[in-house]
Short mmCIF file of C-alpha atoms in Angstrom, two decimals:
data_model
loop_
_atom_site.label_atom_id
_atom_site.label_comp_id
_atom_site.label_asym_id
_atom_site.label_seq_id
_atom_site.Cartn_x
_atom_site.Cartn_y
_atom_site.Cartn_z
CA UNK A 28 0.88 27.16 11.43
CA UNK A 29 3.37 28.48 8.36
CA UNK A 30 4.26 24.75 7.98
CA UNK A 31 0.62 23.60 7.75
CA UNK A 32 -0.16 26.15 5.48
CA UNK A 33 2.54 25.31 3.28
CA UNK A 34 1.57 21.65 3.38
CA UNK A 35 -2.23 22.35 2.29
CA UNK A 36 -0.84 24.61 -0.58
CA UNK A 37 1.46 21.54 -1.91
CA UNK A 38 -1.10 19.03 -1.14
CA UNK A 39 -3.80 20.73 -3.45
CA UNK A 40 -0.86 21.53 -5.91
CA UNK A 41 1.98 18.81 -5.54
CA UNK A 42 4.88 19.60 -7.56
CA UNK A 43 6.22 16.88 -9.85
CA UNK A 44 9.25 15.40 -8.32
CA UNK A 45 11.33 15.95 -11.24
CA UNK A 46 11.20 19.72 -10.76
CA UNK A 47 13.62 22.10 -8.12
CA UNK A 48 10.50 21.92 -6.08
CA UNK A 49 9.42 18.87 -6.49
CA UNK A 50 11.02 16.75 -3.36
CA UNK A 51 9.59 19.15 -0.93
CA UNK A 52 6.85 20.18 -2.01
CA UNK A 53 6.13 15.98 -1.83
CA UNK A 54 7.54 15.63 1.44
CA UNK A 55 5.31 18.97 3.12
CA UNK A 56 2.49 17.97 0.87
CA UNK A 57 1.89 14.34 1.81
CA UNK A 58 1.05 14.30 5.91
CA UNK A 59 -1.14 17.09 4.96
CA UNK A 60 -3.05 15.49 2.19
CA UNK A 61 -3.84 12.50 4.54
CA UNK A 62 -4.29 13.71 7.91
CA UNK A 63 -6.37 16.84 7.31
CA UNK A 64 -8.25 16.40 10.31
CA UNK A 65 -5.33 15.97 12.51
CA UNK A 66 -4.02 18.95 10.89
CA UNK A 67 -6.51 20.95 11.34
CA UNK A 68 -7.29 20.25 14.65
CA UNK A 69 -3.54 19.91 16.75
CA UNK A 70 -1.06 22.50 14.68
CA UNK A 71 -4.28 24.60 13.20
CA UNK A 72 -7.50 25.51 15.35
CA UNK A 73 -5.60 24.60 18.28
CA UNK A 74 -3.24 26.83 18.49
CA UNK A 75 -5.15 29.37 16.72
CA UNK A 76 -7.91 29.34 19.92
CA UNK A 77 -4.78 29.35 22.37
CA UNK A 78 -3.92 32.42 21.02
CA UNK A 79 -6.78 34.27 21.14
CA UNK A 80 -7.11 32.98 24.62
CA UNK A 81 -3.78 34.25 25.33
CA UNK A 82 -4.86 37.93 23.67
CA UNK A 83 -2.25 37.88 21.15
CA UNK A 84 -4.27 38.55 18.48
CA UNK A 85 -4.33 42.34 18.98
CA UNK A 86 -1.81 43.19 16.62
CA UNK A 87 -1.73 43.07 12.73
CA UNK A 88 0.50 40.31 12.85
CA UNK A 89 -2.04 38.34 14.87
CA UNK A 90 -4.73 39.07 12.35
CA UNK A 91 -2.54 37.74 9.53
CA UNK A 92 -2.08 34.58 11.35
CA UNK A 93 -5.89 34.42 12.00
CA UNK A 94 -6.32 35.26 8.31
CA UNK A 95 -3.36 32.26 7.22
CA UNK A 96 -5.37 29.36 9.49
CA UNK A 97 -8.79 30.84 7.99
CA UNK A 98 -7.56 30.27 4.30
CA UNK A 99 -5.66 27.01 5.37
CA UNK A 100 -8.57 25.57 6.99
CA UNK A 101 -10.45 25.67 3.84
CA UNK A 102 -7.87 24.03 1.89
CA UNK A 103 -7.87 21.19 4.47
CA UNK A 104 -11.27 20.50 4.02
CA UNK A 105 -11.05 20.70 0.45
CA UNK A 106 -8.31 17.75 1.09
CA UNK A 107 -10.83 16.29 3.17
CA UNK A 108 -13.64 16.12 1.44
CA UNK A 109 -11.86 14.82 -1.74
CA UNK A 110 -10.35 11.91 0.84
CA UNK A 111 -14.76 11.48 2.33
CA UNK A 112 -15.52 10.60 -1.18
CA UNK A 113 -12.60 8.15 -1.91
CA UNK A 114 -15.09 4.90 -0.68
CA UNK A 115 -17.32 5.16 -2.78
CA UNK A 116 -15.47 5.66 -5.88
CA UNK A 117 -13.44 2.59 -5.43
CA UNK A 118 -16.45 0.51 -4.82
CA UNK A 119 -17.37 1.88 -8.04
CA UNK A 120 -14.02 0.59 -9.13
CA UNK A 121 -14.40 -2.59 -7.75
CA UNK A 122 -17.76 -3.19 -9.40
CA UNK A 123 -16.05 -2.34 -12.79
CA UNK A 124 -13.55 -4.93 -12.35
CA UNK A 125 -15.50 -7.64 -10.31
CA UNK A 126 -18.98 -7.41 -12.07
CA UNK A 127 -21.99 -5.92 -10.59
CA UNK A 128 -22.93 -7.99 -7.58
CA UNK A 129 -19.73 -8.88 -6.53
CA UNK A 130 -20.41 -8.17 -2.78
CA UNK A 131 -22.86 -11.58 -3.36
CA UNK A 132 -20.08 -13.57 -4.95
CA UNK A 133 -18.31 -13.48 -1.61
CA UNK A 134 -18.16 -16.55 0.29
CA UNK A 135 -20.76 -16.03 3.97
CA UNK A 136 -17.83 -16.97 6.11
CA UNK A 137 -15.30 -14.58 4.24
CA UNK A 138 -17.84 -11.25 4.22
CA UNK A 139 -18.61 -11.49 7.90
CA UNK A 140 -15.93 -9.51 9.12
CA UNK A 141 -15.67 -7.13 6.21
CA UNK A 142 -16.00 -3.18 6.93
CA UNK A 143 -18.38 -1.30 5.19
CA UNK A 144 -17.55 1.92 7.22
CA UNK A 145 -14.21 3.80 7.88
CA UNK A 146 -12.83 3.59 11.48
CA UNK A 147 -13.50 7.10 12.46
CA UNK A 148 -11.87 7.15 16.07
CA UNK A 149 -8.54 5.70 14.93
CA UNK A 150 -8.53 7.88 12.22
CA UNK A 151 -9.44 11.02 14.50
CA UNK A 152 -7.30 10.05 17.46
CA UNK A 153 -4.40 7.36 16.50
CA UNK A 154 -4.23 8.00 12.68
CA UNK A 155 0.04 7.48 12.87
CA UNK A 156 -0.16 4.50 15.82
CA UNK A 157 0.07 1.74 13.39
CA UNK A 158 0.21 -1.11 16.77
CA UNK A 159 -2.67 -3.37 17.61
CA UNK A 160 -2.62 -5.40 21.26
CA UNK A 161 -4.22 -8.46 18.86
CA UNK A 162 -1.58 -8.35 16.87
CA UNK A 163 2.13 -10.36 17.67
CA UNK A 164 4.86 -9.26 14.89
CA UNK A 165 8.11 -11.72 14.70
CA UNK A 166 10.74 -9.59 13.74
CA UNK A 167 14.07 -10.06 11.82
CA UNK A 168 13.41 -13.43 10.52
CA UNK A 169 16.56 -14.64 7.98
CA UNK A 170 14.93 -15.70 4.80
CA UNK A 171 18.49 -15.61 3.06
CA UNK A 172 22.18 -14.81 3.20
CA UNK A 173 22.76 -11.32 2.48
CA UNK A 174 23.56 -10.01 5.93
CA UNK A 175 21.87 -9.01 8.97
CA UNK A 176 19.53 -6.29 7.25
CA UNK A 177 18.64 -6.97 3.70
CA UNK A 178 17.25 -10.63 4.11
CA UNK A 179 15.44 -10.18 6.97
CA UNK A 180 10.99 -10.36 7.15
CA UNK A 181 8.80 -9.16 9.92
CA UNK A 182 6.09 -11.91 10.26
CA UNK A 183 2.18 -10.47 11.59
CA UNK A 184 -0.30 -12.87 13.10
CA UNK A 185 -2.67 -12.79 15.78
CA UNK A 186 -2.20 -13.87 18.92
CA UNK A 187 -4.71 -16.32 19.18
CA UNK A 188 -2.95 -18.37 16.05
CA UNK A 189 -5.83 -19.36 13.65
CA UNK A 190 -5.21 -22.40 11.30
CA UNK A 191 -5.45 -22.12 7.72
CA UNK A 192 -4.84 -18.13 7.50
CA UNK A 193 -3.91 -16.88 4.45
CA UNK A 194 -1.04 -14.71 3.88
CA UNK A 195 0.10 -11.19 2.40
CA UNK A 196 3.35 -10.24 1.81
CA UNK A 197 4.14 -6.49 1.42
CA UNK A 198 7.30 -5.21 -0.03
CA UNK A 199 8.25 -1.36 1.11
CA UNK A 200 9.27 1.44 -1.74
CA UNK A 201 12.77 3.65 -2.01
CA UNK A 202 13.36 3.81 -5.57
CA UNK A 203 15.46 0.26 -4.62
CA UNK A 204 18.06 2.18 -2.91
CA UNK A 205 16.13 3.45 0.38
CA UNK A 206 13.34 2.37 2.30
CA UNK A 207 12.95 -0.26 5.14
CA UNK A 208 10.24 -2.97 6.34
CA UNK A 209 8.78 -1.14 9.50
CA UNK A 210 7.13 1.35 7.16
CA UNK A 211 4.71 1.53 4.90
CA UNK A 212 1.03 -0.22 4.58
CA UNK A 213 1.34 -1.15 8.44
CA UNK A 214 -2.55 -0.14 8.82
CA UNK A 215 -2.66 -2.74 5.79
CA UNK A 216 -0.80 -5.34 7.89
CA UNK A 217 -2.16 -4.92 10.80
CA UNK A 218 -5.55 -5.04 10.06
CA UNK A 219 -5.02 -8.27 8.04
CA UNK A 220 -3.29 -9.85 10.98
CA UNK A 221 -5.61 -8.79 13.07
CA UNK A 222 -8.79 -10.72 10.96
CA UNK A 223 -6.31 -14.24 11.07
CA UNK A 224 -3.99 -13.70 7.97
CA UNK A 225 -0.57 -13.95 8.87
CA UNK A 226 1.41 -10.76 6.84
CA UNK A 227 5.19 -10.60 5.96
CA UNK A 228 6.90 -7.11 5.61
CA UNK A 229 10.61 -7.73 4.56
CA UNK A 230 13.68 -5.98 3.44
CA UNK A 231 15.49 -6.97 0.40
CA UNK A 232 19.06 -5.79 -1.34
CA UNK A 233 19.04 -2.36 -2.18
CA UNK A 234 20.87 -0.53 -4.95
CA UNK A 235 23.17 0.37 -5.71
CA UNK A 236 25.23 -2.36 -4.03
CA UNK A 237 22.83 -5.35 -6.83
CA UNK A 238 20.82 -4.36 -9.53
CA UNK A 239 17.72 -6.15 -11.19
CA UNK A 240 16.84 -8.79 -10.99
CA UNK A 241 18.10 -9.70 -7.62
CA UNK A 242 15.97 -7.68 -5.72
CA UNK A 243 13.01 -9.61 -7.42
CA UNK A 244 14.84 -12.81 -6.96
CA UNK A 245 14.44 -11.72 -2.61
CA UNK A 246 10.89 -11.49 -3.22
CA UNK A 247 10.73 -15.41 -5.00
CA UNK A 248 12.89 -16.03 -2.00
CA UNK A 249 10.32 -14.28 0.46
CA UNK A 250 7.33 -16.26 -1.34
CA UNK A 251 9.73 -19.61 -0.84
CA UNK A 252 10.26 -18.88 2.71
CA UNK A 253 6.80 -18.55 3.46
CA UNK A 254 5.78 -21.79 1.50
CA UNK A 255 8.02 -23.56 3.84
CA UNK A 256 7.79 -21.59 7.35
CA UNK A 257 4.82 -19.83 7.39
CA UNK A 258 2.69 -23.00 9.10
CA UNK A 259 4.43 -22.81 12.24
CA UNK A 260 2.85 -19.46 12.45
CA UNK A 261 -0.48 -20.79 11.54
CA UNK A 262 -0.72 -20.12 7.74
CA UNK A 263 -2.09 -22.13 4.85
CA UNK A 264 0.67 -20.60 2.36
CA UNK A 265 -1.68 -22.31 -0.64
CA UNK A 266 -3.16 -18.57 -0.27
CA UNK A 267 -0.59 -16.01 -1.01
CA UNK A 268 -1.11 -12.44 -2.08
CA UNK A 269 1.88 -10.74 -3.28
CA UNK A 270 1.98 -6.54 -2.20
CA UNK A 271 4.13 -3.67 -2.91
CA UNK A 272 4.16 0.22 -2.41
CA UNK A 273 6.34 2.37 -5.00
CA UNK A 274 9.07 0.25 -5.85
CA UNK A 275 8.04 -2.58 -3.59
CA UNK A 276 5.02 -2.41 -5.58
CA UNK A 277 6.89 -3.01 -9.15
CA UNK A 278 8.35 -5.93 -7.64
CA UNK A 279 5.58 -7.12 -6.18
CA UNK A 280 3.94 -6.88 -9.69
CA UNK A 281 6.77 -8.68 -11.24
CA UNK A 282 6.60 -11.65 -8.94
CA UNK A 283 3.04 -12.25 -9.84
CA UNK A 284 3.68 -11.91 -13.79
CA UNK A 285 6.71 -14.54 -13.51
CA UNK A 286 5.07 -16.90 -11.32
CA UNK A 287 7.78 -19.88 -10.52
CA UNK A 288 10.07 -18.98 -13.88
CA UNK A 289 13.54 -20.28 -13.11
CA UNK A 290 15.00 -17.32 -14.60
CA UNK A 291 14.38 -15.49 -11.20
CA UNK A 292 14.90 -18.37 -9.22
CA UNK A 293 18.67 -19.22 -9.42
CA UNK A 294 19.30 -22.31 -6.94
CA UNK A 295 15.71 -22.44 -5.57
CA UNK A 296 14.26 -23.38 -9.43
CA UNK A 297 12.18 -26.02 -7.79
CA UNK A 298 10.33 -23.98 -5.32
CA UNK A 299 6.72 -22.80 -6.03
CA UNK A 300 6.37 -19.20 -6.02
CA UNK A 301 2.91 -18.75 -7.37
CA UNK A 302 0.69 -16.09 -6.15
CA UNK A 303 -3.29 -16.08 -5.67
CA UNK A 304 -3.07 -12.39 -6.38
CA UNK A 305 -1.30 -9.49 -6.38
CA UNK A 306 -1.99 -5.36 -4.81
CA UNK A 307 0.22 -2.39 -6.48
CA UNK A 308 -0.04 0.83 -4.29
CA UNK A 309 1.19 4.00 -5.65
CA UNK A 310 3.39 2.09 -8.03
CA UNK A 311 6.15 2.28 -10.52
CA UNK A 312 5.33 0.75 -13.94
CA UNK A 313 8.05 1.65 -16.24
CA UNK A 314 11.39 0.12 -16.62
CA UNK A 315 14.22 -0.91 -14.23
CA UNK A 316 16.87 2.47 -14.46
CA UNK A 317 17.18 2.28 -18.40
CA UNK A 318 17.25 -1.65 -18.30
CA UNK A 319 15.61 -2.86 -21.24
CA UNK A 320 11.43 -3.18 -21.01
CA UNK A 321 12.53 -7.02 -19.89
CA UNK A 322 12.59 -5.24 -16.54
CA UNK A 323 9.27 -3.69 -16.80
CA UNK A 324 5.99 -5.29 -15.47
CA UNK A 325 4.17 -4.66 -18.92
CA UNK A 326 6.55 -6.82 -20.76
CA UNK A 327 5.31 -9.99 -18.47
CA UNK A 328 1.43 -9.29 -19.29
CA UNK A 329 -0.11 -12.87 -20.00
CA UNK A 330 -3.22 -14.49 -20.17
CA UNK A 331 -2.76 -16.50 -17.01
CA UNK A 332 -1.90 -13.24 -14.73
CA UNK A 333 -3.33 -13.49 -11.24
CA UNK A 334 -6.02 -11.06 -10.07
CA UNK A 335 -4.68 -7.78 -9.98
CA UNK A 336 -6.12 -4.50 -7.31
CA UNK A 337 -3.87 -1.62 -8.39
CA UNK A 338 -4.24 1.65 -7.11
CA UNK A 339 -2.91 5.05 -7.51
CA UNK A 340 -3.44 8.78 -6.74
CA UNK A 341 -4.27 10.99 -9.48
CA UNK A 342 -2.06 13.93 -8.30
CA UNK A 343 0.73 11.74 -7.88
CA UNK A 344 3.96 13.59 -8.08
CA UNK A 345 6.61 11.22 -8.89
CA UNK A 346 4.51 8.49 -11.15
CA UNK A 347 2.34 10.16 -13.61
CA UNK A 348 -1.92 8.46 -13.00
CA UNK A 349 -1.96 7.52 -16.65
CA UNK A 350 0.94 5.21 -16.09
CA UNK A 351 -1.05 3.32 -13.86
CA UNK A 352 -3.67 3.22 -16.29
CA UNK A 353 -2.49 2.18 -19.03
CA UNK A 354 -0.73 -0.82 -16.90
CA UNK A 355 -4.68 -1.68 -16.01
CA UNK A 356 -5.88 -1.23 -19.31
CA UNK A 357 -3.05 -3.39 -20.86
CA UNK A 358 -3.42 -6.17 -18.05
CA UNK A 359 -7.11 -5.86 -18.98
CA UNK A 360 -7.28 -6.51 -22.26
CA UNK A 361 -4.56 -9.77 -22.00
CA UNK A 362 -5.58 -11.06 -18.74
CA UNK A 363 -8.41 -13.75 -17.89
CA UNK A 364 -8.39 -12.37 -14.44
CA UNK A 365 -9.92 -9.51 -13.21
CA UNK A 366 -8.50 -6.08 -12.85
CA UNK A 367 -9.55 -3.66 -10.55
CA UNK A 368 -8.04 -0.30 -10.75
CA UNK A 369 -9.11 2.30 -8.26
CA UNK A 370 -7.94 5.86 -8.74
CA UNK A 371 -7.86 7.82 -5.79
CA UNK A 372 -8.85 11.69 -6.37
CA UNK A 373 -6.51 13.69 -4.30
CA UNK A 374 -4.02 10.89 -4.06
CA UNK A 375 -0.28 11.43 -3.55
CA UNK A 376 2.76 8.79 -3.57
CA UNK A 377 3.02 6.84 -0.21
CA UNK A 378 -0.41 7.28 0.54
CA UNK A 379 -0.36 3.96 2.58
CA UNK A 380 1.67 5.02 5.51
CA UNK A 381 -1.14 6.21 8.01
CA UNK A 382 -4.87 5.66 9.56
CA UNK A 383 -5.81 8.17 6.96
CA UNK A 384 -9.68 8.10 5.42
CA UNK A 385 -8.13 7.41 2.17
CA UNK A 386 -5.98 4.28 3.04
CA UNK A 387 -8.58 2.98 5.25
CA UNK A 388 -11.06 2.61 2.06
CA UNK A 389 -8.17 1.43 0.38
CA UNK A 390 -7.62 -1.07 3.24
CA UNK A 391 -11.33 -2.65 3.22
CA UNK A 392 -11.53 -2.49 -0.88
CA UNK A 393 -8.25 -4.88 -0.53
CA UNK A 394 -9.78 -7.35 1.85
CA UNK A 395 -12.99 -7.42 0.24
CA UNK A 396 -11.17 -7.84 -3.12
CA UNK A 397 -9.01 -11.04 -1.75
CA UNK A 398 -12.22 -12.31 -0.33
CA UNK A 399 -13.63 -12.36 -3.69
CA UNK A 400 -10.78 -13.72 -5.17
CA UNK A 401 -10.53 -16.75 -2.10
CA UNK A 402 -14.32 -17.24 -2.33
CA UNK A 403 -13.46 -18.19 -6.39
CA UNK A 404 -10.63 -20.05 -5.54
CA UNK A 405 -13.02 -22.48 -3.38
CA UNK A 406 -15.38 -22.55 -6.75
CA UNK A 407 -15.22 -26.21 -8.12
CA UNK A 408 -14.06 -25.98 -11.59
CA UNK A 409 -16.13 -27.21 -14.30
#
């Protein structure tokens, strides 16, 4: 009960990271910032009603306790409520950056399968089983030669193998030292998969062993390997959405803003590494480790960027909200693509790693976003 209480004080409060505080007051803060109801309910109210059932509340130490979970239960739904209202604030984003009406824009075959309401019993019951029994992933595919675990991809798809899916490739976060495929935006994955896009979740070289720009020279790699392999897994790799969380997200970010340079594509200058769009979760916008601003994704803002859905929580600890705002505004004002930022109230860093209310808006604002952008594609130019 201490460490839930603990949790709900950090999550209303997070620490930034750069203080003595700050790495665990992220690390308690986060699980209870997006599964308040599964706090609440397994480590709060029910051990709270075993005790009383158990009569050891008849001491003042008992009544503290009952006094702790009273005052922590109100934080959680605090946390809660702020994560109830997160869907309709980013469709309020998304009509910002799509244009009123964009819902109508979407191609008939492309909204049938889009959510319009959170899935309340996975989020209740399963929030952390990321699995689905629709779902086949292909692990430890090589897509290069750095050794048995940096060039490796885990490959999604459905069982059933659709033609013609399209494809998302997600690249985890670790400040590029840390961090590992099997992690984080698997609800994002999964979900995807399970609607007939085949997903890619890879590894790449981590510092402090390379430096930038080879870890964005995996990801052209990653984008190569999927223009070439992805069909046997059912994909039409024409449609290719480029993702990243933290760090992954910065790279991801990257990739779409240097679309098929040969700069970051030593030996494989020929290959096409263009992207139909790009998502940047809880991101890093600044430079690489005091590179020069080269290695930021601001310096690569042009007119022909691909549609952009960034989004980021405004109590993030480590990256500060009005970084990711003033990427949007600058991509905004350059860009002939849209640019939908979505700022989630409440948000922390990572907040992609479970069934949580939060991510799960996030989840159907990104599929309803690339089904805008896919239903454009199919537009015949003038």
């Amino acid at each position: 009960m201490a460490l839930v209480a603990i949790g709900t004080l950090f999550a209303l409060r997070p620490v930034p990271f750069s203080r003595p505080l700050g790495r665990p007051s992220y690390y308690f803060g986060l699980a209870a910032n997006e599964l308040p109801f599964a706090a609440f309910f397994w480590m709060l109210l029910l051990p709270t009603a075993l005790a009383f059932a158990d009569g050891d509340i008849d001491s003042a130490g008992g009544w503290a306790a009952v006094a702790l979970a009273a005052v922590t239960a109100i934080g959680l739904a605090v946390i809660a409520y702020r994560a109830l209202g997160e869907r309709p604030r980013i469709e309020r984003a998304m009509t910002e950056g799509l244009g009123a009406g964009w819902r109508t824009a979407i191609d008939a075959d492309l909204s049938v399968g889009l959510r319009r309401r959170p899935p309340l019993a996975r989020i209740l019951l399963l929030p952390i089983l990321k699995r689905r029994l629709d779902v086949r992933r292909v692990a430890n595919l090589a897509y290069g030669d750095a050794g048995r675990r940096r060039n490796l991809l885990d490959l999604y798809h459905h069982r059933s193998r659709p033609s013609g899916a399209p494809v998302m490739i997600h690249l985890h976060g670790g400040t590029y030292s840390g961090g590992h495929k099997n992690s984080q935006s698997l609800p994002l994955l999964y979900h995807l998969a399970g609607q007939g896009w085949v997903c890619v979740s890879a590894n790449y070289r981590l510092r402090p062993e390379v430096q930038h720009p080879d870890h964005l020279i995996d990801l052209k790699k990653i984008i190569a390997w999927v223009r070439e392999h992805a069909h046997e897994y059912g994909a039409a790799p024409s449609t290719l959405f480029v993702a990243g969380s933290s760090a992954g997200g910065h790279m991801a970010a990257l990739a779409a803003l240097t679309q098929n340079d040969p700069a970051f594509q030593p030996g494989f200058e020929d290959a096409d590494t263009s992207v139909t769009g790009a998502i940047y979760l809880n991101g890093w916008y600044g430079t690489y480790f005091g590179q020069g601003p080269e290695s930021s994704p601001l310096a690569h803002i042009a007119p022909d960027a691909p549609p952009f859905l960034v989004a980021h929580g405004d109590l993030d600890p480590q990256v500060p909200a009005a970084d990711a705002r003033h990427f949007a505004d600058r991509l905004r004002q350059t860009s002939a693509n849209p640019v939908v930022y979505a700022e989630l109230r409440g948000g922390n860093h990572a907040f992609d790693l479970y069934h949580s209310v939060r991510f799960e808006a996030v989840i159907d604002a990104i599929e309803a976003f690339t089904a805008w952008v896919r239903s454009r594609e199919r537009t015949p130019k003038p």
